[in-house]
Short mmCIF file of C-alpha atoms in Angstrom, two decimals:
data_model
loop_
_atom_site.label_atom_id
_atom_site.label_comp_id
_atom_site.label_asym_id
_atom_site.label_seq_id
_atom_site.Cartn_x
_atom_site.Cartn_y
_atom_site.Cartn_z
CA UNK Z 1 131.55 62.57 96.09
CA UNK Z 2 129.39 65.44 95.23
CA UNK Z 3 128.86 66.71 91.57
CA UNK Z 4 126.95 69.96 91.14
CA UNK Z 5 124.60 70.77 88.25
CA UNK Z 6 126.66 71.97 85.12
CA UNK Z 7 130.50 70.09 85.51
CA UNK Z 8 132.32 69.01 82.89
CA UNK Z 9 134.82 66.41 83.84
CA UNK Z 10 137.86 65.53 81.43
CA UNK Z 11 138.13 62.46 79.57
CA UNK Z 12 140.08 60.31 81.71
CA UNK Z 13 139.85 61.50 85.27
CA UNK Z 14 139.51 60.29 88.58
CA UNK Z 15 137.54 62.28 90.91
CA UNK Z 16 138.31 60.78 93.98
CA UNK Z 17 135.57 59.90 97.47
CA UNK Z 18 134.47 63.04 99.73
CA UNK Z 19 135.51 65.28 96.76
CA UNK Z 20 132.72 68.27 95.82
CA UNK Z 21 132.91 69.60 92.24
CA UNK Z 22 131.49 72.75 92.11
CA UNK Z 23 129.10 73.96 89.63
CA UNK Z 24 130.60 76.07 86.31
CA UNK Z 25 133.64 74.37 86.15
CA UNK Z 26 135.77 72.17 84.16
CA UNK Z 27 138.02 69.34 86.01
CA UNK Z 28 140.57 67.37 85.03
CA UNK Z 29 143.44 65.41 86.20
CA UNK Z 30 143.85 62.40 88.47
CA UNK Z 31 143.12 63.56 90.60
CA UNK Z 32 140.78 65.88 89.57
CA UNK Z 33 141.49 69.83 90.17
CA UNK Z 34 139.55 73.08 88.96
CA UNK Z 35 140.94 74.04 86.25
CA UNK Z 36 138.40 76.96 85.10
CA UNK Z 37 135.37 78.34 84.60
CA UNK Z 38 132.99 77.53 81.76
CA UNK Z 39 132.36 79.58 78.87
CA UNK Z 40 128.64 80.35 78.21
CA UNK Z 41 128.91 78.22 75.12
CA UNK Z 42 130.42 75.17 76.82
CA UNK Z 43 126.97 75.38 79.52
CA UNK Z 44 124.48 75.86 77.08
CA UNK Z 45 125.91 72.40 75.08
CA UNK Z 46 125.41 70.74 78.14
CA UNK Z 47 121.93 69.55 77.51
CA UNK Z 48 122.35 68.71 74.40
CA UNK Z 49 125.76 66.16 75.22
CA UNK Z 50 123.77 64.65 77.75
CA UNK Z 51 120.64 63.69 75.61
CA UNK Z 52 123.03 62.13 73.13
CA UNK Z 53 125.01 59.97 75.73
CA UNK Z 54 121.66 59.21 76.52
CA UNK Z 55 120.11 58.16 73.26
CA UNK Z 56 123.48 56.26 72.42
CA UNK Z 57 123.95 54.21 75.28
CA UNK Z 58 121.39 52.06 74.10
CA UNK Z 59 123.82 51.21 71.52
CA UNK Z 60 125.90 49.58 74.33
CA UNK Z 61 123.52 47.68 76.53
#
């Protein structure tokens, strides 16, 4: 499987092998389809979601 930079993948589903999620988009299902492109707000809170999985997963080790 292949995930490009800036995905956002719905809670919940399966992206199966030899499946290529392109960049700007938001999937879900199981299994996974394009559902549509992301807003300008949704990419710029990217960073930030990831540095606070990140900084909580340490809660969970």
């Amino acid at each position: 499987m292949v995930i490009e930079d800036d995905v956002m993948i719905g809670a919940g589903s399966l992206v199966p092998p030899r499946k290529r999620l392109e960049s700007g988009y938001l999937y879900v299902g199981s299994p996974v389809q394009k559902v549509r492109p992301l807003t300008e707000k949704e990419k710029e809170f990217l960073p930030y979601s990831a540095r606070h999985y990140v900084k909580v997963a340490g809660n969970y080790q």
